mmCIF file of C-alpha atoms in Angstrom:
data_model
loop_
_atom_site.group_PDB
_atom_site.id
_atom_site.type_symbol
_atom_site.label_atom_id
_atom_site.label_comp_id
_atom_site.label_asym_id
_atom_site.label_seq_id
_atom_site.Cartn_x
_atom_site.Cartn_y
_atom_site.Cartn_z
ATOM 1 C CA MET A 168 39.956 27.275 -2.399
ATOM 2 C CA LEU A 169 37.592 25.791 0.127
ATOM 3 C CA ASP A 170 36.340 22.209 -0.194
ATOM 4 C CA PRO A 171 32.573 22.649 -0.575
ATOM 5 C CA GLU A 172 29.879 20.095 0.265
ATOM 6 C CA ASN A 173 28.025 18.380 -2.581
ATOM 7 C CA GLY A 174 30.401 19.593 -5.258
ATOM 8 C CA SER A 175 33.885 20.798 -6.090
ATOM 9 C CA ILE A 176 35.750 23.776 -7.576
ATOM 10 C CA GLU A 177 38.096 23.476 -10.543
ATOM 11 C CA SER A 178 40.609 26.164 -11.498
ATOM 12 C CA SER A 179 42.354 26.987 -14.715
ATOM 13 C CA PRO A 180 45.274 26.985 -14.579
ATOM 14 C CA ASP A 181 45.196 24.078 -12.141
ATOM 15 C CA ALA A 182 47.442 25.382 -9.367
ATOM 16 C CA SER A 183 47.378 26.753 -5.848
ATOM 17 C CA ASP A 184 49.935 29.563 -6.293
ATOM 18 C CA PHE A 185 49.511 32.309 -8.872
ATOM 19 C CA PHE A 186 51.381 35.361 -10.129
ATOM 20 C CA ASN A 187 50.273 38.824 -9.070
ATOM 21 C CA THR A 188 47.409 40.115 -11.295
ATOM 22 C CA GLN A 189 47.036 36.683 -12.880
ATOM 23 C CA THR A 190 43.451 35.828 -13.907
ATOM 24 C CA VAL A 191 42.109 32.457 -12.798
ATOM 25 C CA ILE A 192 39.012 30.800 -14.228
ATOM 26 C CA LEU A 193 36.969 28.978 -11.590
ATOM 27 C CA THR A 194 34.289 26.391 -12.364
ATOM 28 C CA ALA A 195 31.850 25.040 -9.812
ATOM 29 C CA VAL A 196 31.105 21.329 -10.451
ATOM 30 C CA PRO A 197 28.060 19.954 -8.614
ATOM 31 C CA ASP A 198 27.868 16.335 -7.502
ATOM 32 C CA THR A 199 25.150 14.133 -8.983
ATOM 33 C CA GLY A 200 21.753 15.326 -7.807
ATOM 34 C CA TYR A 201 22.913 18.849 -6.950
ATOM 35 C CA VAL A 202 23.103 22.213 -8.652
ATOM 36 C CA PHE A 203 25.412 25.190 -8.156
ATOM 37 C CA VAL A 204 23.844 28.174 -6.352
ATOM 38 C CA GLU A 205 26.486 30.847 -5.693
ATOM 39 C CA TRP A 206 30.091 31.694 -4.939
ATOM 40 C CA THR A 207 31.201 32.673 -1.434
ATOM 41 C CA ASN A 208 34.016 34.558 0.280
ATOM 42 C CA ASP A 209 36.203 36.474 -2.226
ATOM 43 C CA LEU A 210 33.976 35.695 -5.184
ATOM 44 C CA SER A 211 30.269 36.493 -5.320
ATOM 45 C CA GLY A 212 27.383 35.936 -7.679
ATOM 46 C CA SER A 213 26.240 32.837 -9.510
ATOM 47 C CA GLU A 214 28.038 33.089 -12.852
ATOM 48 C CA ASN A 215 29.663 29.760 -13.639
ATOM 49 C CA PRO A 216 32.448 29.613 -14.745
ATOM 50 C CA ASP A 217 33.679 32.907 -13.317
ATOM 51 C CA THR A 218 37.028 34.704 -13.238
ATOM 52 C CA LEU A 219 39.096 35.796 -10.255
ATOM 53 C CA LEU A 220 41.894 38.429 -10.341
ATOM 54 C CA MET A 221 44.805 37.350 -8.122
ATOM 55 C CA ASN A 222 46.028 40.667 -6.710
ATOM 56 C CA THR A 223 46.202 39.294 -3.167
ATOM 57 C CA ASP A 224 45.629 35.988 -1.381
ATOM 58 C CA LYS A 225 42.058 34.871 -2.068
ATOM 59 C CA THR A 226 39.641 32.376 -0.565
ATOM 60 C CA VAL A 227 36.746 31.067 -2.631
ATOM 61 C CA GLY A 228 33.929 28.690 -1.755
ATOM 62 C CA ALA A 229 30.767 27.527 -3.486
ATOM 63 C CA ASN A 230 27.268 26.623 -2.349
ATOM 64 C CA PHE A 231 25.359 23.750 -3.896
ATOM 65 C CA ILE A 232 21.762 22.693 -3.314
ATOM 66 C CA SER A 233 19.960 19.456 -4.046
ATOM 67 C CA LEU A 234 17.792 19.210 -7.097
ATOM 68 C CA PRO A 235 14.102 18.807 -6.156
ATOM 69 C CA TYR A 236 12.547 15.343 -6.438
ATOM 70 C CA ALA A 237 8.759 14.915 -6.183
ATOM 71 C CA LEU A 238 6.927 12.052 -4.495
ATOM 72 C CA ASN A 239 3.456 11.493 -5.974
ATOM 73 C CA ILE A 240 1.160 8.865 -4.400
ATOM 74 C CA ASP A 241 -2.015 7.743 -6.187
ATOM 75 C CA ILE A 242 -4.404 5.651 -4.060
ATOM 76 C CA GLY A 243 -6.908 3.730 -6.189
ATOM 77 C CA GLY A 244 -9.300 0.799 -6.133
ATOM 78 C CA ASN A 245 -12.810 0.609 -4.684
ATOM 79 C CA GLY A 246 -11.529 0.302 -1.117
ATOM 80 C CA VAL A 247 -10.453 2.844 1.419
ATOM 81 C CA GLY A 248 -6.919 3.113 2.749
ATOM 82 C CA ASP A 249 -3.973 5.367 3.363
ATOM 83 C CA VAL A 250 -0.202 5.414 3.028
ATOM 84 C CA SER A 251 2.073 6.503 5.867
ATOM 85 C CA VAL A 252 5.271 8.313 4.871
ATOM 86 C CA SER A 253 8.290 8.036 7.171
ATOM 87 C CA VAL A 254 9.873 11.338 6.092
ATOM 88 C CA GLU A 255 7.977 14.438 5.049
ATOM 89 C CA GLY A 256 9.221 16.507 2.136
ATOM 90 C CA ASN A 257 12.568 17.987 3.226
ATOM 91 C CA HIS A 258 13.745 20.206 0.377
ATOM 92 C CA PRO A 259 14.472 23.682 1.842
ATOM 93 C CA SER A 260 13.131 25.461 -1.230
ATOM 94 C CA PHE A 261 9.750 23.699 -1.013
ATOM 95 C CA PRO A 262 8.481 23.726 2.590
ATOM 96 C CA ASP A 263 5.264 21.830 3.464
ATOM 97 C CA SER A 264 5.386 19.770 0.289
ATOM 98 C CA THR A 265 6.276 16.291 -0.970
ATOM 99 C CA ILE A 266 9.509 17.529 -2.555
ATOM 100 C CA TYR A 267 12.699 15.832 -1.346
ATOM 101 C CA GLU A 268 16.439 16.298 -1.424
ATOM 102 C CA TYR A 269 18.607 13.922 -3.427
ATOM 103 C CA GLU A 270 19.050 10.385 -1.994
ATOM 104 C CA THR A 271 16.534 10.876 0.829
ATOM 105 C CA GLU A 272 15.254 7.459 1.941
ATOM 106 C CA VAL A 273 11.493 7.300 2.405
ATOM 107 C CA THR A 274 9.580 4.304 3.783
ATOM 108 C CA LEU A 275 5.978 3.903 2.637
ATOM 109 C CA THR A 276 3.530 1.710 4.567
ATOM 110 C CA ALA A 277 0.080 0.645 3.360
ATOM 111 C CA ILE A 278 -2.730 1.143 5.900
ATOM 112 C CA PRO A 279 -5.964 -0.626 4.885
ATOM 113 C CA ASN A 280 -9.190 0.715 6.340
ATOM 114 C CA SER A 281 -11.007 -1.225 9.071
ATOM 115 C CA ASP A 282 -14.563 0.083 8.565
ATOM 116 C CA PRO A 283 -15.493 -0.509 5.822
ATOM 117 C CA LEU A 284 -12.920 -3.267 5.629
ATOM 118 C CA SER A 285 -10.410 -2.982 2.806
ATOM 119 C CA TYR A 286 -7.492 -5.138 1.686
ATOM 120 C CA PHE A 287 -4.084 -4.436 0.146
ATOM 121 C CA ASN A 288 -2.514 -7.217 -1.914
ATOM 122 C CA GLY A 289 1.068 -6.127 -1.197
ATOM 123 C CA ASN A 290 1.897 -4.818 -4.677
ATOM 124 C CA TRP A 291 3.031 -1.239 -5.277
ATOM 125 C CA THR A 292 3.800 0.332 -8.627
ATOM 126 C CA VAL A 293 6.879 2.568 -8.469
ATOM 127 C CA ASN A 294 7.539 4.398 -11.746
ATOM 128 C CA ASP A 295 5.766 1.563 -13.627
ATOM 129 C CA GLU A 296 7.736 -1.155 -11.817
ATOM 130 C CA VAL A 297 5.955 -3.554 -9.429
ATOM 131 C CA VAL A 298 7.458 -3.727 -5.927
ATOM 132 C CA SER A 299 6.039 -6.017 -3.239
ATOM 133 C CA GLY A 300 5.698 -5.630 0.517
ATOM 134 C CA GLU A 301 3.433 -4.155 3.163
ATOM 135 C CA SER A 302 6.142 -1.478 3.476
ATOM 136 C CA ILE A 303 8.692 -0.405 0.888
ATOM 137 C CA THR A 304 11.671 1.964 1.051
ATOM 138 C CA ILE A 305 12.459 4.214 -1.887
ATOM 139 C CA VAL A 306 15.484 6.442 -2.514
ATOM 140 C CA MET A 307 14.719 9.849 -3.995
ATOM 141 C CA GLU A 308 17.159 9.899 -6.896
ATOM 142 C CA GLU A 309 14.412 10.888 -9.325
ATOM 143 C CA ASP A 310 10.741 11.837 -9.219
ATOM 144 C CA LYS A 311 8.739 8.902 -7.856
ATOM 145 C CA ASN A 312 5.202 8.095 -8.969
ATOM 146 C CA ILE A 313 3.588 5.580 -6.618
ATOM 147 C CA GLU A 314 0.360 3.686 -7.299
ATOM 148 C CA ILE A 315 -1.431 1.526 -4.708
ATOM 149 C CA ASN A 316 -4.876 -0.084 -4.710
ATOM 150 C CA PHE A 317 -7.178 -1.048 -1.866
ATOM 151 C CA VAL A 318 -10.251 -3.236 -2.463
ATOM 152 C CA LEU A 319 -13.408 -3.591 -0.386
ATOM 153 C CA VAL A 320 -13.749 -7.030 1.197
ATOM 154 C CA TYR A 321 -16.368 -8.741 3.338
ATOM 155 C CA THR A 322 -16.554 -11.724 5.690
ATOM 156 C CA LEU A 323 -19.065 -14.582 5.895
ATOM 157 C CA THR A 324 -19.939 -15.967 9.339
ATOM 158 C CA VAL A 325 -21.597 -19.397 9.447
ATOM 159 C CA ASP A 326 -23.548 -20.211 12.622
ATOM 160 C CA GLU A 327 -23.414 -23.604 14.273
ATOM 161 C CA THR A 328 -26.489 -25.694 13.593
ATOM 162 C CA VAL A 329 -28.318 -28.631 15.196
ATOM 163 C CA GLY A 330 -29.404 -31.475 12.982
ATOM 164 C CA GLY A 331 -27.158 -30.698 10.063
ATOM 165 C CA SER A 332 -24.387 -28.486 8.732
ATOM 166 C CA ILE A 333 -23.731 -25.730 6.211
ATOM 167 C CA THR A 334 -21.276 -26.126 3.346
ATOM 168 C CA VAL A 335 -19.836 -22.989 1.721
ATOM 169 C CA ASN A 336 -19.299 -23.977 -1.888
ATOM 170 C CA THR A 337 -17.472 -20.802 -2.985
ATOM 171 C CA SER A 338 -13.901 -20.338 -1.769
ATOM 172 C CA PRO A 339 -12.899 -16.899 -0.437
ATOM 173 C CA ASP A 340 -11.328 -14.563 -2.987
ATOM 174 C CA ILE A 341 -8.531 -13.950 -0.478
ATOM 175 C CA PRO A 342 -8.086 -17.364 1.190
ATOM 176 C CA SER A 343 -5.405 -16.259 3.637
ATOM 177 C CA GLU A 344 -7.870 -13.885 5.311
ATOM 178 C CA ASP A 345 -11.212 -15.575 4.461
ATOM 179 C CA TYR A 346 -12.246 -12.405 2.625
ATOM 180 C CA TYR A 347 -14.683 -12.114 -0.268
ATOM 181 C CA LEU A 348 -14.495 -9.273 -2.766
ATOM 182 C CA GLU A 349 -17.368 -6.820 -2.981
ATOM 183 C CA ASN A 350 -20.432 -8.254 -4.799
ATOM 184 C CA ALA A 351 -18.947 -11.742 -5.020
ATOM 185 C CA PRO A 352 -21.690 -14.435 -5.271
ATOM 186 C CA VAL A 353 -21.282 -17.174 -2.648
ATOM 187 C CA SER A 354 -23.115 -20.501 -2.917
ATOM 188 C CA VAL A 355 -24.109 -22.285 0.300
ATOM 189 C CA THR A 356 -25.738 -25.676 0.882
ATOM 190 C CA ALA A 357 -27.588 -26.931 3.941
ATOM 191 C CA VAL A 358 -26.757 -30.591 4.643
ATOM 192 C CA GLN A 359 -29.301 -32.373 6.839
ATOM 193 C CA ASN A 360 -28.391 -35.256 9.134
ATOM 194 C CA ASP A 361 -30.376 -38.096 7.570
ATOM 195 C CA SER A 362 -29.225 -40.688 10.080
ATOM 196 C CA LEU A 363 -31.016 -38.774 12.842
ATOM 197 C CA PHE A 364 -33.984 -38.004 10.596
ATOM 198 C CA TYR A 365 -33.548 -34.240 10.330
ATOM 199 C CA GLU A 366 -34.742 -32.215 7.375
ATOM 200 C CA PHE A 367 -33.785 -28.715 6.256
ATOM 201 C CA THR A 368 -36.617 -26.232 6.805
ATOM 202 C CA GLY A 369 -35.087 -22.832 6.079
ATOM 203 C CA TRP A 370 -32.238 -20.347 6.351
ATOM 204 C CA THR A 371 -31.625 -17.814 9.115
ATOM 205 C CA GLY A 372 -29.559 -14.634 9.267
ATOM 206 C CA ASP A 373 -28.979 -12.871 5.956
ATOM 207 C CA LEU A 374 -30.840 -15.611 4.053
ATOM 208 C CA GLU A 375 -33.805 -15.635 6.428
ATOM 209 C CA GLY A 376 -37.082 -16.449 4.688
ATOM 210 C CA SER A 377 -35.452 -18.526 1.979
ATOM 211 C CA VAL A 378 -35.890 -22.287 1.685
ATOM 212 C CA GLU A 379 -33.845 -22.602 -1.504
ATOM 213 C CA ASN A 380 -31.129 -25.198 -1.119
ATOM 214 C CA PRO A 381 -28.484 -24.569 -2.345
ATOM 215 C CA ASP A 382 -28.843 -20.803 -2.188
ATOM 216 C CA THR A 383 -26.607 -17.842 -3.119
ATOM 217 C CA LEU A 384 -25.476 -14.812 -1.114
ATOM 218 C CA LEU A 385 -24.302 -11.554 -2.673
ATOM 219 C CA MET A 386 -21.370 -10.220 -0.647
ATOM 220 C CA ASP A 387 -22.257 -6.531 -0.587
ATOM 221 C CA ALA A 388 -21.704 -6.392 3.199
ATOM 222 C CA ASN A 389 -20.460 -8.663 5.974
ATOM 223 C CA LYS A 390 -22.890 -11.574 6.054
ATOM 224 C CA GLN A 391 -24.043 -14.102 8.656
ATOM 225 C CA ILE A 392 -26.117 -17.197 7.944
ATOM 226 C CA GLY A 393 -27.555 -20.162 9.775
ATOM 227 C CA ALA A 394 -29.904 -23.012 8.949
ATOM 228 C CA THR A 395 -32.843 -24.631 10.691
ATOM 229 C CA PHE A 396 -33.240 -28.391 10.691
ATOM 230 C CA THR A 397 -36.359 -30.057 12.099
ATOM 231 C CA GLN A 398 -36.399 -33.616 13.301
ATOM 232 C CA MET A 399 -38.975 -35.646 11.467
ATOM 233 C CA THR A 400 -41.699 -37.435 13.441
ATOM 234 C CA PHE A 401 -43.332 -40.723 12.537
ATOM 235 C CA ILE A 402 -46.675 -42.215 13.569
ATOM 236 C CA LEU A 403 -46.781 -45.912 14.416
ATOM 237 C CA SER A 404 -50.250 -47.422 14.050
ATOM 238 C CA LEU A 405 -50.928 -50.811 15.591
ATOM 239 C CA GLU A 406 -53.894 -53.052 14.854
ATOM 240 C CA ILE A 407 -54.579 -55.771 17.424
ATOM 241 C CA SER A 408 -56.659 -58.830 16.558
ATOM 242 C CA PRO A 409 -59.150 -60.196 19.152
ATOM 243 C CA ASP A 410 -57.019 -63.248 19.803
ATOM 244 C CA GLY A 411 -53.610 -61.548 19.929
ATOM 245 C CA ASP A 412 -51.525 -59.186 21.999
ATOM 246 C CA ILE A 413 -48.464 -56.959 21.655
ATOM 247 C CA ASP A 414 -45.266 -57.389 23.631
#
């Protein structure tokens, strides 16, 4: 008997030499993740076990094929993004699909969108188990159901000001990137420089027209704000008596 790939052949009786006209029972035994397809050489068909009549020297082989394993990727959340797959489906019985052969290694990489900007928190769900990383590698030993979420995020740009400063009272939802989640309310305060006699007179940018202080932005897009401070003026009135003067 030949030594097939991805499986083996067992004979009964278990021997290599047989009497003339002796009947041998052959059983094809697939490895884990494979299934028997057909006999080759001096035995044909797909019946398993099968019998072989030993009336001459015989050679028998067996073909095995991988079981099919499906990769299903569900992209969710309110953001836009994609997942790159290092290996396309490679099962010969399912061309142009996401069906894989047993023990195929597949690397998945999250690709957040740049416009509109989206964010991936690094957590995948693989068959209900959380796995972390910008990229993960899975082994196709079973069907894999992948879930990944992207969320829309926005940035807040604060302009430099003269005569005061702007304090952002609300911390970013994603501090590492200074991102705010969609529709997050952000409180801002204009702080005038009292020592130089400046006073706040209004907001510019996406709060233009408002004089509320503090005020609140709704992060439904990338936002930019500034503030106007006006230096106060004072009138000095002097009254001079007829007999006096001013140095």
